[in-house]
PDB file of C-alpha atoms in Angstrom:
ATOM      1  CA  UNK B  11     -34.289 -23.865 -16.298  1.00 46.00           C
ATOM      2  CA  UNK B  12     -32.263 -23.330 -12.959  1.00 45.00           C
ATOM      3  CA  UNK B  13     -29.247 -24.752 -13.840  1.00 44.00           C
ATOM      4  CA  UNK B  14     -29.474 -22.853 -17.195  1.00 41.00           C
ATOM      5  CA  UNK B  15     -29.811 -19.685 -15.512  1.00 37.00           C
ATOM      6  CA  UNK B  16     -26.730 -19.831 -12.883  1.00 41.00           C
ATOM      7  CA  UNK B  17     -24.780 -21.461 -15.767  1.00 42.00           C
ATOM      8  CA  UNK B  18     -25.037 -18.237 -17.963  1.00 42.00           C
ATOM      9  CA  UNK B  19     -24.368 -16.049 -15.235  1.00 38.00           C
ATOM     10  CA  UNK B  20     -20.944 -17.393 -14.934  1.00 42.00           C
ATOM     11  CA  UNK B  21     -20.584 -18.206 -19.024  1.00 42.00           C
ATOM     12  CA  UNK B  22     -21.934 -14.263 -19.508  1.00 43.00           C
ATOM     13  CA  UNK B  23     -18.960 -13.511 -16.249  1.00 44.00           C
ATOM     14  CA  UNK B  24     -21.884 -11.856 -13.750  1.00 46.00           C
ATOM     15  CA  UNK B  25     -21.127 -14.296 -10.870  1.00 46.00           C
ATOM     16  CA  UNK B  26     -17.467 -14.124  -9.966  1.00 46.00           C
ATOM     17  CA  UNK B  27     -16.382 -17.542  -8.881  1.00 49.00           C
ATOM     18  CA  UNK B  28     -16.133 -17.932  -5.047  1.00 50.00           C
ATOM     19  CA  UNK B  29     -13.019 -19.780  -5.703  1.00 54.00           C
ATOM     20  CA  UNK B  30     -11.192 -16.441  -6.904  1.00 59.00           C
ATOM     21  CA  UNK B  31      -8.184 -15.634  -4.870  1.00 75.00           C
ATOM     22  CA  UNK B  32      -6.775 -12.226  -4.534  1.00 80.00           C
ATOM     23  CA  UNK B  33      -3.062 -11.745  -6.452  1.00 90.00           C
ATOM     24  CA  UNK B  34      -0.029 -13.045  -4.407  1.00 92.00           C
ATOM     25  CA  UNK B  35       2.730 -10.646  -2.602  1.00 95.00           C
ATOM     26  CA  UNK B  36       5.085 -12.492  -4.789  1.00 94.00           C
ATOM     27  CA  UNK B  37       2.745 -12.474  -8.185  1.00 94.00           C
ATOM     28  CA  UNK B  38       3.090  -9.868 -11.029  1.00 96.00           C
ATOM     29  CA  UNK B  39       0.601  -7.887 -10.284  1.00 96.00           C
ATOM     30  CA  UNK B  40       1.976  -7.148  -7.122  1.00 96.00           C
ATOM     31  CA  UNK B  41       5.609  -6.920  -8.647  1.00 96.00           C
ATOM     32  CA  UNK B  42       3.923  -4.206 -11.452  1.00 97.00           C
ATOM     33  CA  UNK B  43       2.555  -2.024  -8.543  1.00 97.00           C
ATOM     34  CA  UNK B  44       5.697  -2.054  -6.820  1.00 97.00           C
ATOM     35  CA  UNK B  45       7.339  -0.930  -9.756  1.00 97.00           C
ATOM     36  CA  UNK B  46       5.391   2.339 -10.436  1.00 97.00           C
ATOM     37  CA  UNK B  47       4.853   2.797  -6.737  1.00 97.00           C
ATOM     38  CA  UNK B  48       9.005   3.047  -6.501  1.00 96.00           C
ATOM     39  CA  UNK B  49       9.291   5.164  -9.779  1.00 97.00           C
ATOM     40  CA  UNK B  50       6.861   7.609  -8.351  1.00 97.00           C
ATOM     41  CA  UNK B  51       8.510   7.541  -4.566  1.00 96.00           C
ATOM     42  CA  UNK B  52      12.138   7.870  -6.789  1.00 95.00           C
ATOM     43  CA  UNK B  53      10.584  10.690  -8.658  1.00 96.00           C
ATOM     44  CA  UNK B  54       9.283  12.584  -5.689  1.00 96.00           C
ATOM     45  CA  UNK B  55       5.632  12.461  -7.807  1.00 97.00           C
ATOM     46  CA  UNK B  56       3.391  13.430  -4.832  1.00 96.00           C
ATOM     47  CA  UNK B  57       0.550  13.501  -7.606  1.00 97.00           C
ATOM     48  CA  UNK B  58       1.254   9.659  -8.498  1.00 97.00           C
ATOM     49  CA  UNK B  59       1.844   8.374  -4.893  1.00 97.00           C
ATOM     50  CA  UNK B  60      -1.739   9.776  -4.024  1.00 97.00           C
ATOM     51  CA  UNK B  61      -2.888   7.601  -6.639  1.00 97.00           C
ATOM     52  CA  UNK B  62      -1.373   4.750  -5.407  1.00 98.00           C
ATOM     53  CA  UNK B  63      -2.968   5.071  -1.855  1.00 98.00           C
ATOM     54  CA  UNK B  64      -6.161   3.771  -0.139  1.00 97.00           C
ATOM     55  CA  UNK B  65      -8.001   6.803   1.593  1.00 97.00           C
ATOM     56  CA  UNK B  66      -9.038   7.283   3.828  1.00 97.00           C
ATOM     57  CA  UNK B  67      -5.513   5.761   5.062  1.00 97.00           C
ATOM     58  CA  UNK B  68      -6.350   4.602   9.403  1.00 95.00           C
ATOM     59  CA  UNK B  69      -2.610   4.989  10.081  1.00 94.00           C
ATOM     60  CA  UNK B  70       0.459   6.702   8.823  1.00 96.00           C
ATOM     61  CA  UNK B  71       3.446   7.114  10.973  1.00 93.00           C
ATOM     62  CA  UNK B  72       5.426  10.557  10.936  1.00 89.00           C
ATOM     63  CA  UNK B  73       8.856  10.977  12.416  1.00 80.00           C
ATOM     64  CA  UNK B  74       9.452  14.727  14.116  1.00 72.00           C
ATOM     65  CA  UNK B  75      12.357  15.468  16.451  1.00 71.00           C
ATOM     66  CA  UNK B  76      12.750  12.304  17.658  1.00 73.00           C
ATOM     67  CA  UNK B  77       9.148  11.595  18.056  1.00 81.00           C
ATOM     68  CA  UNK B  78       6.822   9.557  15.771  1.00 85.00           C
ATOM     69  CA  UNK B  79       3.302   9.902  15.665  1.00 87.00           C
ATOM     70  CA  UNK B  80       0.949   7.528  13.575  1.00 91.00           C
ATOM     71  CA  UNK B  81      -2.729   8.583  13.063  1.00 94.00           C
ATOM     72  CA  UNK B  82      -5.274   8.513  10.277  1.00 96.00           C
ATOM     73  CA  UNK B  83      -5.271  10.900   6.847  1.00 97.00           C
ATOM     74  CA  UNK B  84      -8.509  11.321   5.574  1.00 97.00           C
ATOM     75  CA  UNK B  85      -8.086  12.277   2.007  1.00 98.00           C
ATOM     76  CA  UNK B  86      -6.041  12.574  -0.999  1.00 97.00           C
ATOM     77  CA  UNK B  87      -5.645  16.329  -0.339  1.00 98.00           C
ATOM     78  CA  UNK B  88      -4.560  15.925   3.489  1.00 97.00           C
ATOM     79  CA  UNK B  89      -2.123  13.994   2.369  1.00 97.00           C
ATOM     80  CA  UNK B  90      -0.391  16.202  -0.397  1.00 97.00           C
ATOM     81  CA  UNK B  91      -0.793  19.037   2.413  1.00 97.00           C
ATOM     82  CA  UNK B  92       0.855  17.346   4.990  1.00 95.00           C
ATOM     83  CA  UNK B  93       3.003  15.287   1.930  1.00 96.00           C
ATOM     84  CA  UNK B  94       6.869  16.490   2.944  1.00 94.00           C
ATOM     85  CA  UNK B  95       6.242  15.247   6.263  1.00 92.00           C
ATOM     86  CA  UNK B  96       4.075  12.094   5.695  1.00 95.00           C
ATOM     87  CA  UNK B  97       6.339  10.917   2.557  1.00 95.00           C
ATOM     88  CA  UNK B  98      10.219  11.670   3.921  1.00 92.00           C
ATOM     89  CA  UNK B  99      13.440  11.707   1.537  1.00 93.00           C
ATOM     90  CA  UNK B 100      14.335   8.502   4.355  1.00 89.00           C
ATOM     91  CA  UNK B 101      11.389   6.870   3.412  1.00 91.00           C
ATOM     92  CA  UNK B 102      12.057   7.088  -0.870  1.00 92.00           C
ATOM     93  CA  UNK B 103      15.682   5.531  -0.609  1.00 91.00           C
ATOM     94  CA  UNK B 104      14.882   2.629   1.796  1.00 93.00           C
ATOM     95  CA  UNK B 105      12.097   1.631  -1.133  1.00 92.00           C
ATOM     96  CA  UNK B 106      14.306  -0.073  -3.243  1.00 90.00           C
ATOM     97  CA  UNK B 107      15.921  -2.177  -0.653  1.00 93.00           C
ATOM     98  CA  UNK B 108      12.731  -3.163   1.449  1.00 96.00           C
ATOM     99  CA  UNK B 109      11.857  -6.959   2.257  1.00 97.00           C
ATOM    100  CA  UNK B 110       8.745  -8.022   0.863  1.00 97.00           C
ATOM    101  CA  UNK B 111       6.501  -9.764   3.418  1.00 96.00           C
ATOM    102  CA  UNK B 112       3.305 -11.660   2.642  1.00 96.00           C
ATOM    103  CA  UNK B 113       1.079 -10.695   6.156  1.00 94.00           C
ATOM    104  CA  UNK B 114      -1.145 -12.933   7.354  1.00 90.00           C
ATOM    105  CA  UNK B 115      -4.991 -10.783   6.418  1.00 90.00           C
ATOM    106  CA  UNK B 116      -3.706 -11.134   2.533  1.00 89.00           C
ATOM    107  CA  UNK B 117      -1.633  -7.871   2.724  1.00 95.00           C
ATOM    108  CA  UNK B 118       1.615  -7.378   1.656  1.00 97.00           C
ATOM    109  CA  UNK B 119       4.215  -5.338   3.193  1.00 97.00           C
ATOM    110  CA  UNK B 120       7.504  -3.362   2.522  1.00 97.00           C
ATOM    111  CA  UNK B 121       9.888  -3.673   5.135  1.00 97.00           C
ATOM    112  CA  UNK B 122      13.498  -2.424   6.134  1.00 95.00           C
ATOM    113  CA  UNK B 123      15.519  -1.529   9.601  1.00 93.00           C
ATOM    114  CA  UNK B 124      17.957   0.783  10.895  1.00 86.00           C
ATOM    115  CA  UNK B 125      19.899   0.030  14.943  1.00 80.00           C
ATOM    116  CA  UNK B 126      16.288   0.982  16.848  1.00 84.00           C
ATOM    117  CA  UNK B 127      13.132   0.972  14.149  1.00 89.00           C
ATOM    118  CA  UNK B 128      11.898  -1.236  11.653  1.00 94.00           C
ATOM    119  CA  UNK B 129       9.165   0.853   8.883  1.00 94.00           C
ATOM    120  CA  UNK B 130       6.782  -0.852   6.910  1.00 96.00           C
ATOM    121  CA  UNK B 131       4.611   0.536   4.455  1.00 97.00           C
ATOM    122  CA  UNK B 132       1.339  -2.189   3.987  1.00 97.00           C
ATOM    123  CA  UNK B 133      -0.440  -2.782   1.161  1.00 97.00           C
ATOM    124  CA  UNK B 134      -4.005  -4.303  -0.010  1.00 96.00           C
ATOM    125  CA  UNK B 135      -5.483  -5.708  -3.240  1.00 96.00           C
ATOM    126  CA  UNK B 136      -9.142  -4.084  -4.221  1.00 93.00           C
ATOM    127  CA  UNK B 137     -10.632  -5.613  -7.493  1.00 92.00           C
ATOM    128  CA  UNK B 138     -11.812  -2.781  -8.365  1.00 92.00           C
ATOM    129  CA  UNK B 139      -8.179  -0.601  -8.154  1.00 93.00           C
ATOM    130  CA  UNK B 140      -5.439  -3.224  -7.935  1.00 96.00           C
ATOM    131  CA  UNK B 141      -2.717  -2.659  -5.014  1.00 97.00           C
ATOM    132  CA  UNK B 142      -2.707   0.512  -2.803  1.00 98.00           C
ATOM    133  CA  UNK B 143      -1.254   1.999  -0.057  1.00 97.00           C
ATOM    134  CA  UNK B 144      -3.157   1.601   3.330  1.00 97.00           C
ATOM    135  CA  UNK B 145      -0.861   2.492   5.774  1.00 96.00           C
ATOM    136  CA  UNK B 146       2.853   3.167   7.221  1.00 96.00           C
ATOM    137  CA  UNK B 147       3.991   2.073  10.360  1.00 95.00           C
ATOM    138  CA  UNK B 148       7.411   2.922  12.046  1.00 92.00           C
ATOM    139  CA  UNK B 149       7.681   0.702  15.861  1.00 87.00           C
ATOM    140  CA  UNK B 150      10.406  -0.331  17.523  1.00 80.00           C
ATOM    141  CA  UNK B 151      12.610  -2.599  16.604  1.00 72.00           C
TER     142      UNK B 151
END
């Protein structure tokens, strides 16, 4: 009767298999995300980027006069307040070009340079919502 039980949990698909792996950097699921995530950053649609972010988001860098400063944004509608500084015209056209890195954790990452900084917007697969945004880091490079 035991056997019979776990064996229609996973027939009837309420046990998900412990042996499921989350999609690859390099897979089409992740190749579909970037996709839309690029058409919105190329269409300036701050109302689809949201969408395609993880809040609350622990870091996002922000470049000022010279000066970046990363820290957390709490919600969807800090973002798209703070949206012309957090989501920069620099940021849109290095998109296309970035080099996709598979991290270490499972993330995935965008990634591009210019003489002193490297950017790198990082990414995370959710069952539940596919890829999103989780952060964007600009260090030294």
């Amino acid at each position: 009767m035991k056997a019979f039980l776990i064996a229609s949990l996973f027939v009837t698909g309420l046990a998900a298999p412990c042996w499921a792996k989350d999609p690859a950097c390099n897979g089409p699921e992740f190749g579909a995300f970037r996709t839309d995530f690029e058409g919105a950053a190329n269409a300036n649609d701050k109302n689809r980027i949201v969408k395609l972010i993880s809040f609350p988001v622990e870091y996002w860098s922000a470049e000022g006069k010279h000066d970046v400063q990363s820290g957390p944004v709490k919600s969807e509608a800090e973002f798209l307040q703070r949206y012309d500084a957090l989501f920069t015209p620099a940021m849109r056209k290095h998109l296309h070009t970035a080099k996709l890195l598979s991290l270490p954790d499972g993330h995935c990452a965008l990634t591009w340079h210019d003489t002193n900084s490297e950017f790198t917007f990082e990414f995370r697969y959710a069952p539940e919502t596919g890829f999103r945004a989780v952060g964007y880091e600009v260090g030294a490079y």
